[in-house]
Amino acid sequence: MSLRAIPLTVIAFLLYNVIVLFSGVGGSEAADGAEAARALLATVMFNIPMISGVSWPFTWGDFILLVTLVILFTEIIKATYTSAASMVDHGLSMLVFIAVLIEFIVVPQAATSVFFFIMLALLIDVVAGAIIGIRVARRDIGFGAAP
């Protein structure tokens, strides 16, 4: 199996889990875990001074979303290739989306806006990958071509 067949969106999923779930945040109750995850995602990594005189705080949640958007762009570019690896990539992307959806519903620390936007990016990857794959495949097939 080619490395191209591995969906890169799994990186965003793993990044969130490493930062939030394995950082040691969370309490004994579900609500405590969700609040601790939200607090961690709102933690400022660094501040960027702006020309207006204020500083823009860049949080862990912003970092995860930035990585997710870059990965989504890369996955959409990958969807334009037609090969067996791209078909496997689409199937694995669907499995990653299902895993993220289940975690969003079941795990208290995943009940955050950041995780919801990761899930939305994965849904866009699955739908766009299928649509782009169909459009590209139609161009590869020559109907009624002259001999």
Short mmCIF file of N, CA and C in Angstrom, two decimals:
data_model
loop_
_atom_site.label_atom_id
_atom_site.label_comp_id
_atom_site.label_asym_id
_atom_site.label_seq_id
_atom_site.Cartn_x
_atom_site.Cartn_y
_atom_site.Cartn_z
N MET A 1 0.85 -1.18 0.00
CA MET A 1 0.00 0.00 0.00
C MET A 1 0.89 1.24 0.00
N SER A 2 0.52 2.19 -0.77
CA SER A 2 1.26 3.43 -0.91
C SER A 2 0.98 4.37 0.27
N LEU A 3 1.93 5.22 0.57
CA LEU A 3 1.71 6.22 1.61
C LEU A 3 0.66 7.23 1.19
N ARG A 4 0.44 7.37 -0.10
CA ARG A 4 -0.58 8.29 -0.60
C ARG A 4 -1.97 7.83 -0.17
N ALA A 5 -2.14 6.55 0.13
CA ALA A 5 -3.44 6.01 0.50
C ALA A 5 -3.82 6.33 1.95
N ILE A 6 -2.89 6.82 2.73
CA ILE A 6 -3.18 7.13 4.13
C ILE A 6 -3.76 8.54 4.21
N PRO A 7 -4.97 8.68 4.78
CA PRO A 7 -5.55 10.02 4.87
C PRO A 7 -4.80 10.87 5.90
N LEU A 8 -4.38 12.05 5.46
CA LEU A 8 -3.64 12.94 6.35
C LEU A 8 -4.52 13.54 7.43
N THR A 9 -5.83 13.47 7.25
CA THR A 9 -6.74 14.02 8.25
C THR A 9 -6.63 13.32 9.60
N VAL A 10 -6.09 12.13 9.57
CA VAL A 10 -5.89 11.42 10.83
C VAL A 10 -4.89 12.18 11.72
N ILE A 11 -4.03 13.00 11.11
CA ILE A 11 -3.06 13.79 11.88
C ILE A 11 -3.79 14.80 12.77
N ALA A 12 -4.81 15.47 12.22
CA ALA A 12 -5.57 16.44 13.02
C ALA A 12 -6.29 15.74 14.17
N PHE A 13 -6.85 14.59 13.89
CA PHE A 13 -7.54 13.79 14.91
C PHE A 13 -6.57 13.39 16.02
N LEU A 14 -5.41 12.90 15.63
CA LEU A 14 -4.41 12.49 16.63
C LEU A 14 -3.84 13.68 17.39
N LEU A 15 -3.64 14.80 16.69
CA LEU A 15 -3.10 16.00 17.34
C LEU A 15 -4.04 16.47 18.44
N TYR A 16 -5.34 16.52 18.16
CA TYR A 16 -6.30 16.91 19.18
C TYR A 16 -6.25 15.97 20.37
N ASN A 17 -6.24 14.66 20.07
CA ASN A 17 -6.22 13.68 21.15
C ASN A 17 -4.96 13.78 21.99
N VAL A 18 -3.83 14.00 21.36
CA VAL A 18 -2.58 14.12 22.11
C VAL A 18 -2.61 15.36 23.00
N ILE A 19 -3.05 16.48 22.44
CA ILE A 19 -3.05 17.73 23.21
C ILE A 19 -4.10 17.70 24.32
N VAL A 20 -5.30 17.22 24.02
CA VAL A 20 -6.39 17.31 25.00
C VAL A 20 -6.52 16.06 25.87
N LEU A 21 -6.60 14.90 25.25
CA LEU A 21 -6.87 13.70 26.03
C LEU A 21 -5.66 13.22 26.82
N PHE A 22 -4.48 13.33 26.23
CA PHE A 22 -3.29 12.80 26.89
C PHE A 22 -2.48 13.84 27.64
N SER A 23 -3.05 15.04 27.79
CA SER A 23 -2.32 16.09 28.50
C SER A 23 -2.56 16.02 30.00
N GLY A 24 -3.44 15.15 30.42
CA GLY A 24 -3.71 15.01 31.85
C GLY A 24 -4.84 15.88 32.33
N VAL A 25 -5.51 16.61 31.42
CA VAL A 25 -6.65 17.41 31.84
C VAL A 25 -7.86 16.51 31.96
N GLY A 26 -8.84 16.99 32.70
CA GLY A 26 -10.07 16.22 32.86
C GLY A 26 -10.31 15.94 34.31
N GLY A 27 -11.54 15.78 34.62
CA GLY A 27 -11.90 15.52 36.00
C GLY A 27 -12.57 14.18 36.14
N SER A 28 -13.17 13.98 37.30
CA SER A 28 -13.81 12.71 37.56
C SER A 28 -15.17 12.62 36.86
N GLU A 29 -15.77 13.77 36.57
CA GLU A 29 -17.07 13.77 35.91
C GLU A 29 -16.93 14.25 34.47
N ALA A 30 -17.91 13.92 33.66
CA ALA A 30 -17.87 14.28 32.24
C ALA A 30 -17.81 15.78 32.04
N ALA A 31 -18.60 16.53 32.81
CA ALA A 31 -18.62 17.99 32.66
C ALA A 31 -17.26 18.59 33.01
N ASP A 32 -16.58 18.02 34.01
CA ASP A 32 -15.26 18.51 34.38
C ASP A 32 -14.25 18.28 33.26
N GLY A 33 -14.33 17.13 32.60
CA GLY A 33 -13.43 16.82 31.50
C GLY A 33 -13.63 17.76 30.32
N ALA A 34 -14.89 18.05 30.00
CA ALA A 34 -15.19 18.95 28.89
C ALA A 34 -14.71 20.37 29.21
N GLU A 35 -14.93 20.82 30.41
CA GLU A 35 -14.49 22.17 30.80
C GLU A 35 -12.97 22.27 30.83
N ALA A 36 -12.31 21.23 31.29
CA ALA A 36 -10.84 21.23 31.31
C ALA A 36 -10.29 21.26 29.88
N ALA A 37 -10.95 20.53 28.96
CA ALA A 37 -10.51 20.53 27.56
C ALA A 37 -10.69 21.91 26.96
N ARG A 38 -11.81 22.56 27.24
CA ARG A 38 -12.05 23.91 26.72
C ARG A 38 -11.02 24.89 27.27
N ALA A 39 -10.70 24.75 28.55
CA ALA A 39 -9.70 25.64 29.15
C ALA A 39 -8.32 25.43 28.52
N LEU A 40 -7.96 24.19 28.28
CA LEU A 40 -6.67 23.91 27.66
C LEU A 40 -6.61 24.48 26.25
N LEU A 41 -7.69 24.31 25.47
CA LEU A 41 -7.71 24.82 24.10
C LEU A 41 -7.68 26.35 24.06
N ALA A 42 -8.12 27.00 25.12
CA ALA A 42 -8.10 28.46 25.19
C ALA A 42 -6.77 29.00 25.72
N THR A 43 -5.87 28.10 26.11
CA THR A 43 -4.57 28.51 26.63
C THR A 43 -3.75 29.15 25.52
N VAL A 44 -3.20 30.31 25.80
CA VAL A 44 -2.44 31.07 24.80
C VAL A 44 -1.06 30.45 24.62
N MET A 45 -0.71 30.17 23.35
CA MET A 45 0.63 29.68 23.03
C MET A 45 1.60 30.85 22.95
N PHE A 46 1.19 31.90 22.22
CA PHE A 46 2.00 33.12 22.10
C PHE A 46 1.09 34.25 21.63
N ASN A 47 1.58 35.48 21.75
CA ASN A 47 0.85 36.66 21.31
C ASN A 47 1.55 37.27 20.11
N ILE A 48 0.76 37.75 19.16
CA ILE A 48 1.31 38.40 17.98
C ILE A 48 0.93 39.87 18.04
N PRO A 49 1.92 40.76 18.13
CA PRO A 49 1.58 42.19 18.17
C PRO A 49 1.05 42.66 16.80
N MET A 50 -0.02 43.42 16.83
CA MET A 50 -0.63 43.92 15.60
C MET A 50 -0.29 45.40 15.43
N ILE A 51 -0.44 45.90 14.21
CA ILE A 51 -0.16 47.30 13.93
C ILE A 51 -1.11 48.21 14.70
N SER A 52 -2.31 47.72 14.96
CA SER A 52 -3.32 48.52 15.68
C SER A 52 -2.95 48.77 17.14
N GLY A 53 -1.95 48.07 17.63
CA GLY A 53 -1.51 48.28 19.01
C GLY A 53 -1.94 47.18 19.97
N VAL A 54 -2.89 46.35 19.56
CA VAL A 54 -3.30 45.24 20.41
C VAL A 54 -2.49 44.01 20.03
N SER A 55 -2.56 43.00 20.87
CA SER A 55 -1.88 41.76 20.52
C SER A 55 -2.93 40.67 20.31
N TRP A 56 -2.64 39.82 19.32
CA TRP A 56 -3.55 38.74 18.99
C TRP A 56 -3.07 37.48 19.69
N PRO A 57 -3.86 36.92 20.60
CA PRO A 57 -3.45 35.69 21.28
C PRO A 57 -3.68 34.48 20.38
N PHE A 58 -2.67 33.66 20.20
CA PHE A 58 -2.77 32.44 19.40
C PHE A 58 -2.84 31.27 20.37
N THR A 59 -3.98 30.56 20.37
CA THR A 59 -4.23 29.51 21.35
C THR A 59 -3.96 28.13 20.77
N TRP A 60 -4.00 27.13 21.65
CA TRP A 60 -3.84 25.75 21.20
C TRP A 60 -4.96 25.36 20.25
N GLY A 61 -6.17 25.82 20.53
CA GLY A 61 -7.29 25.54 19.64
C GLY A 61 -7.07 26.14 18.25
N ASP A 62 -6.53 27.38 18.20
CA ASP A 62 -6.20 28.00 16.92
C ASP A 62 -5.17 27.18 16.17
N PHE A 63 -4.18 26.67 16.88
CA PHE A 63 -3.12 25.87 16.26
C PHE A 63 -3.69 24.59 15.64
N ILE A 64 -4.56 23.91 16.38
CA ILE A 64 -5.16 22.67 15.87
C ILE A 64 -6.00 22.95 14.64
N LEU A 65 -6.78 24.04 14.66
CA LEU A 65 -7.60 24.38 13.50
C LEU A 65 -6.75 24.78 12.31
N LEU A 66 -5.65 25.47 12.53
CA LEU A 66 -4.75 25.84 11.44
C LEU A 66 -4.17 24.59 10.77
N VAL A 67 -3.71 23.65 11.58
CA VAL A 67 -3.18 22.39 11.05
C VAL A 67 -4.27 21.64 10.29
N THR A 68 -5.49 21.62 10.83
CA THR A 68 -6.60 20.92 10.18
C THR A 68 -6.91 21.52 8.81
N LEU A 69 -6.91 22.84 8.70
CA LEU A 69 -7.21 23.47 7.42
C LEU A 69 -6.12 23.21 6.38
N VAL A 70 -4.88 23.21 6.80
CA VAL A 70 -3.78 22.90 5.87
C VAL A 70 -3.90 21.45 5.39
N ILE A 71 -4.22 20.55 6.30
CA ILE A 71 -4.39 19.14 5.95
C ILE A 71 -5.59 18.97 5.02
N LEU A 72 -6.68 19.68 5.28
CA LEU A 72 -7.86 19.59 4.41
C LEU A 72 -7.51 20.04 3.00
N PHE A 73 -6.76 21.12 2.87
CA PHE A 73 -6.33 21.58 1.55
C PHE A 73 -5.51 20.51 0.84
N THR A 74 -4.60 19.89 1.56
CA THR A 74 -3.76 18.84 0.98
C THR A 74 -4.60 17.65 0.55
N GLU A 75 -5.58 17.27 1.35
CA GLU A 75 -6.44 16.14 1.01
C GLU A 75 -7.29 16.43 -0.22
N ILE A 76 -7.74 17.65 -0.37
CA ILE A 76 -8.52 18.00 -1.56
C ILE A 76 -7.65 17.94 -2.81
N ILE A 77 -6.40 18.36 -2.69
CA ILE A 77 -5.46 18.25 -3.82
C ILE A 77 -5.23 16.77 -4.14
N LYS A 78 -5.07 15.93 -3.10
CA LYS A 78 -4.87 14.49 -3.32
C LYS A 78 -6.06 13.85 -4.01
N ALA A 79 -7.25 14.39 -3.79
CA ALA A 79 -8.47 13.81 -4.37
C ALA A 79 -8.51 13.96 -5.89
N THR A 80 -7.69 14.84 -6.45
CA THR A 80 -7.70 15.05 -7.90
C THR A 80 -6.96 13.97 -8.66
N TYR A 81 -6.24 13.09 -7.97
CA TYR A 81 -5.52 12.00 -8.62
C TYR A 81 -6.42 10.77 -8.69
N THR A 82 -6.35 10.06 -9.80
CA THR A 82 -7.12 8.82 -9.93
C THR A 82 -6.15 7.65 -9.92
N SER A 83 -6.28 6.84 -8.90
CA SER A 83 -5.48 5.63 -8.78
C SER A 83 -6.14 4.74 -7.74
N ALA A 84 -5.61 3.55 -7.62
CA ALA A 84 -6.13 2.63 -6.60
C ALA A 84 -5.86 3.19 -5.20
N ALA A 85 -4.73 3.87 -5.05
CA ALA A 85 -4.40 4.45 -3.74
C ALA A 85 -5.41 5.52 -3.34
N SER A 86 -5.90 6.29 -4.31
CA SER A 86 -6.87 7.33 -3.97
C SER A 86 -8.20 6.72 -3.54
N MET A 87 -8.56 5.57 -4.10
CA MET A 87 -9.78 4.89 -3.67
C MET A 87 -9.65 4.38 -2.23
N VAL A 88 -8.50 3.85 -1.91
CA VAL A 88 -8.24 3.40 -0.54
C VAL A 88 -8.26 4.60 0.40
N ASP A 89 -7.67 5.72 -0.05
CA ASP A 89 -7.65 6.95 0.75
C ASP A 89 -9.07 7.42 1.06
N HIS A 90 -9.97 7.37 0.07
CA HIS A 90 -11.35 7.78 0.31
C HIS A 90 -12.03 6.87 1.33
N GLY A 91 -11.80 5.58 1.22
CA GLY A 91 -12.38 4.65 2.17
C GLY A 91 -11.86 4.85 3.58
N LEU A 92 -10.55 5.04 3.70
CA LEU A 92 -9.96 5.27 5.02
C LEU A 92 -10.39 6.62 5.59
N SER A 93 -10.59 7.62 4.73
CA SER A 93 -11.08 8.92 5.19
C SER A 93 -12.46 8.78 5.80
N MET A 94 -13.29 7.94 5.20
CA MET A 94 -14.62 7.70 5.75
C MET A 94 -14.52 7.03 7.12
N LEU A 95 -13.61 6.08 7.28
CA LEU A 95 -13.42 5.42 8.58
C LEU A 95 -12.93 6.41 9.64
N VAL A 96 -12.02 7.30 9.25
CA VAL A 96 -11.53 8.32 10.19
C VAL A 96 -12.68 9.24 10.59
N PHE A 97 -13.51 9.64 9.63
CA PHE A 97 -14.66 10.48 9.94
C PHE A 97 -15.60 9.79 10.93
N ILE A 98 -15.87 8.50 10.71
CA ILE A 98 -16.76 7.76 11.61
C ILE A 98 -16.16 7.69 13.01
N ALA A 99 -14.84 7.48 13.11
CA ALA A 99 -14.18 7.44 14.43
C ALA A 99 -14.29 8.79 15.12
N VAL A 100 -14.11 9.87 14.38
CA VAL A 100 -14.22 11.22 14.96
C VAL A 100 -15.65 11.49 15.40
N LEU A 101 -16.61 11.10 14.59
CA LEU A 101 -18.02 11.29 14.95
C LEU A 101 -18.36 10.55 16.24
N ILE A 102 -17.91 9.32 16.35
CA ILE A 102 -18.17 8.54 17.57
C ILE A 102 -17.51 9.19 18.77
N GLU A 103 -16.25 9.64 18.60
CA GLU A 103 -15.58 10.29 19.73
C GLU A 103 -16.29 11.57 20.12
N PHE A 104 -16.78 12.34 19.15
CA PHE A 104 -17.49 13.58 19.44
C PHE A 104 -18.74 13.31 20.27
N ILE A 105 -19.43 12.22 19.98
CA ILE A 105 -20.67 11.89 20.67
C ILE A 105 -20.40 11.29 22.05
N VAL A 106 -19.33 10.51 22.19
CA VAL A 106 -19.13 9.70 23.39
C VAL A 106 -18.16 10.32 24.40
N VAL A 107 -17.06 10.91 23.94
CA VAL A 107 -16.00 11.37 24.85
C VAL A 107 -16.26 12.80 25.31
N PRO A 108 -16.32 13.04 26.62
CA PRO A 108 -16.62 14.39 27.12
C PRO A 108 -15.61 15.44 26.67
N GLN A 109 -14.32 15.10 26.63
CA GLN A 109 -13.30 16.07 26.24
C GLN A 109 -13.39 16.46 24.76
N ALA A 110 -14.16 15.72 23.98
CA ALA A 110 -14.33 16.04 22.56
C ALA A 110 -15.52 16.96 22.31
N ALA A 111 -16.24 17.31 23.34
CA ALA A 111 -17.41 18.18 23.19
C ALA A 111 -16.97 19.64 23.19
N THR A 112 -16.14 20.00 22.21
CA THR A 112 -15.65 21.37 22.07
C THR A 112 -15.88 21.84 20.64
N SER A 113 -15.85 23.14 20.46
CA SER A 113 -16.01 23.70 19.11
C SER A 113 -14.84 23.31 18.22
N VAL A 114 -13.65 23.26 18.78
CA VAL A 114 -12.47 22.89 17.99
C VAL A 114 -12.65 21.48 17.42
N PHE A 115 -13.08 20.55 18.24
CA PHE A 115 -13.28 19.18 17.77
C PHE A 115 -14.41 19.11 16.75
N PHE A 116 -15.46 19.91 16.96
CA PHE A 116 -16.55 19.96 16.00
C PHE A 116 -16.05 20.42 14.64
N PHE A 117 -15.19 21.44 14.61
CA PHE A 117 -14.66 21.93 13.34
C PHE A 117 -13.70 20.92 12.70
N ILE A 118 -12.99 20.15 13.51
CA ILE A 118 -12.17 19.06 12.96
C ILE A 118 -13.10 18.04 12.29
N MET A 119 -14.20 17.71 12.96
CA MET A 119 -15.16 16.76 12.41
C MET A 119 -15.78 17.30 11.12
N LEU A 120 -16.07 18.58 11.08
CA LEU A 120 -16.63 19.20 9.89
C LEU A 120 -15.62 19.16 8.74
N ALA A 121 -14.35 19.41 9.03
CA ALA A 121 -13.31 19.33 7.99
C ALA A 121 -13.19 17.91 7.45
N LEU A 122 -13.32 16.92 8.32
CA LEU A 122 -13.28 15.53 7.88
C LEU A 122 -14.48 15.19 7.01
N LEU A 123 -15.64 15.73 7.35
CA LEU A 123 -16.83 15.52 6.52
C LEU A 123 -16.63 16.15 5.14
N ILE A 124 -16.09 17.36 5.11
CA ILE A 124 -15.80 18.02 3.83
C ILE A 124 -14.80 17.19 3.04
N ASP A 125 -13.81 16.62 3.69
CA ASP A 125 -12.83 15.78 3.00
C ASP A 125 -13.51 14.57 2.37
N VAL A 126 -14.39 13.92 3.09
CA VAL A 126 -15.06 12.72 2.57
C VAL A 126 -15.96 13.09 1.39
N VAL A 127 -16.78 14.10 1.55
CA VAL A 127 -17.72 14.47 0.49
C VAL A 127 -16.98 15.03 -0.72
N ALA A 128 -16.05 15.96 -0.49
CA ALA A 128 -15.29 16.55 -1.61
C ALA A 128 -14.45 15.50 -2.31
N GLY A 129 -13.85 14.59 -1.55
CA GLY A 129 -13.05 13.53 -2.17
C GLY A 129 -13.87 12.66 -3.10
N ALA A 130 -15.08 12.32 -2.68
CA ALA A 130 -15.95 11.51 -3.52
C ALA A 130 -16.39 12.27 -4.77
N ILE A 131 -16.80 13.52 -4.58
CA ILE A 131 -17.28 14.32 -5.71
C ILE A 131 -16.15 14.60 -6.70
N ILE A 132 -15.00 15.00 -6.21
CA ILE A 132 -13.86 15.28 -7.08
C ILE A 132 -13.41 14.00 -7.78
N GLY A 133 -13.39 12.89 -7.05
CA GLY A 133 -13.01 11.61 -7.65
C GLY A 133 -13.92 11.22 -8.80
N ILE A 134 -15.22 11.43 -8.64
CA ILE A 134 -16.17 11.12 -9.71
C ILE A 134 -15.96 12.03 -10.90
N ARG A 135 -15.77 13.31 -10.65
CA ARG A 135 -15.57 14.27 -11.75
C ARG A 135 -14.29 13.97 -12.53
N VAL A 136 -13.22 13.66 -11.80
CA VAL A 136 -11.95 13.37 -12.47
C VAL A 136 -12.04 12.06 -13.24
N ALA A 137 -12.72 11.07 -12.69
CA ALA A 137 -12.86 9.79 -13.37
C ALA A 137 -13.66 9.94 -14.67
N ARG A 138 -14.65 10.81 -14.68
CA ARG A 138 -15.42 11.03 -15.91
C ARG A 138 -14.53 11.57 -17.03
N ARG A 139 -13.58 12.41 -16.68
CA ARG A 139 -12.68 12.97 -17.69
C ARG A 139 -11.71 11.93 -18.22
N ASP A 140 -11.39 10.95 -17.39
CA ASP A 140 -10.45 9.91 -17.81
C ASP A 140 -11.08 8.91 -18.76
N ILE A 141 -12.40 8.83 -18.77
CA ILE A 141 -13.09 7.87 -19.63
C ILE A 141 -13.46 8.58 -20.93
N GLY A 142 -13.06 8.01 -22.03
CA GLY A 142 -13.39 8.61 -23.32
C GLY A 142 -14.56 7.89 -23.95
N PHE A 143 -15.76 8.45 -23.85
CA PHE A 143 -16.94 7.86 -24.46
C PHE A 143 -17.01 8.24 -25.93
N GLY A 144 -17.19 7.27 -26.78
CA GLY A 144 -17.38 7.52 -28.21
C GLY A 144 -16.17 8.11 -28.89
N ALA A 145 -15.01 7.84 -28.40
CA ALA A 145 -13.80 8.40 -29.00
C ALA A 145 -13.56 7.74 -30.35
N ALA A 146 -13.07 8.52 -31.29
CA ALA A 146 -12.78 8.00 -32.62
C ALA A 146 -11.55 7.11 -32.57
N PRO A 147 -11.54 6.02 -33.34
CA PRO A 147 -10.40 5.09 -33.30
C PRO A 147 -9.15 5.65 -33.90
#
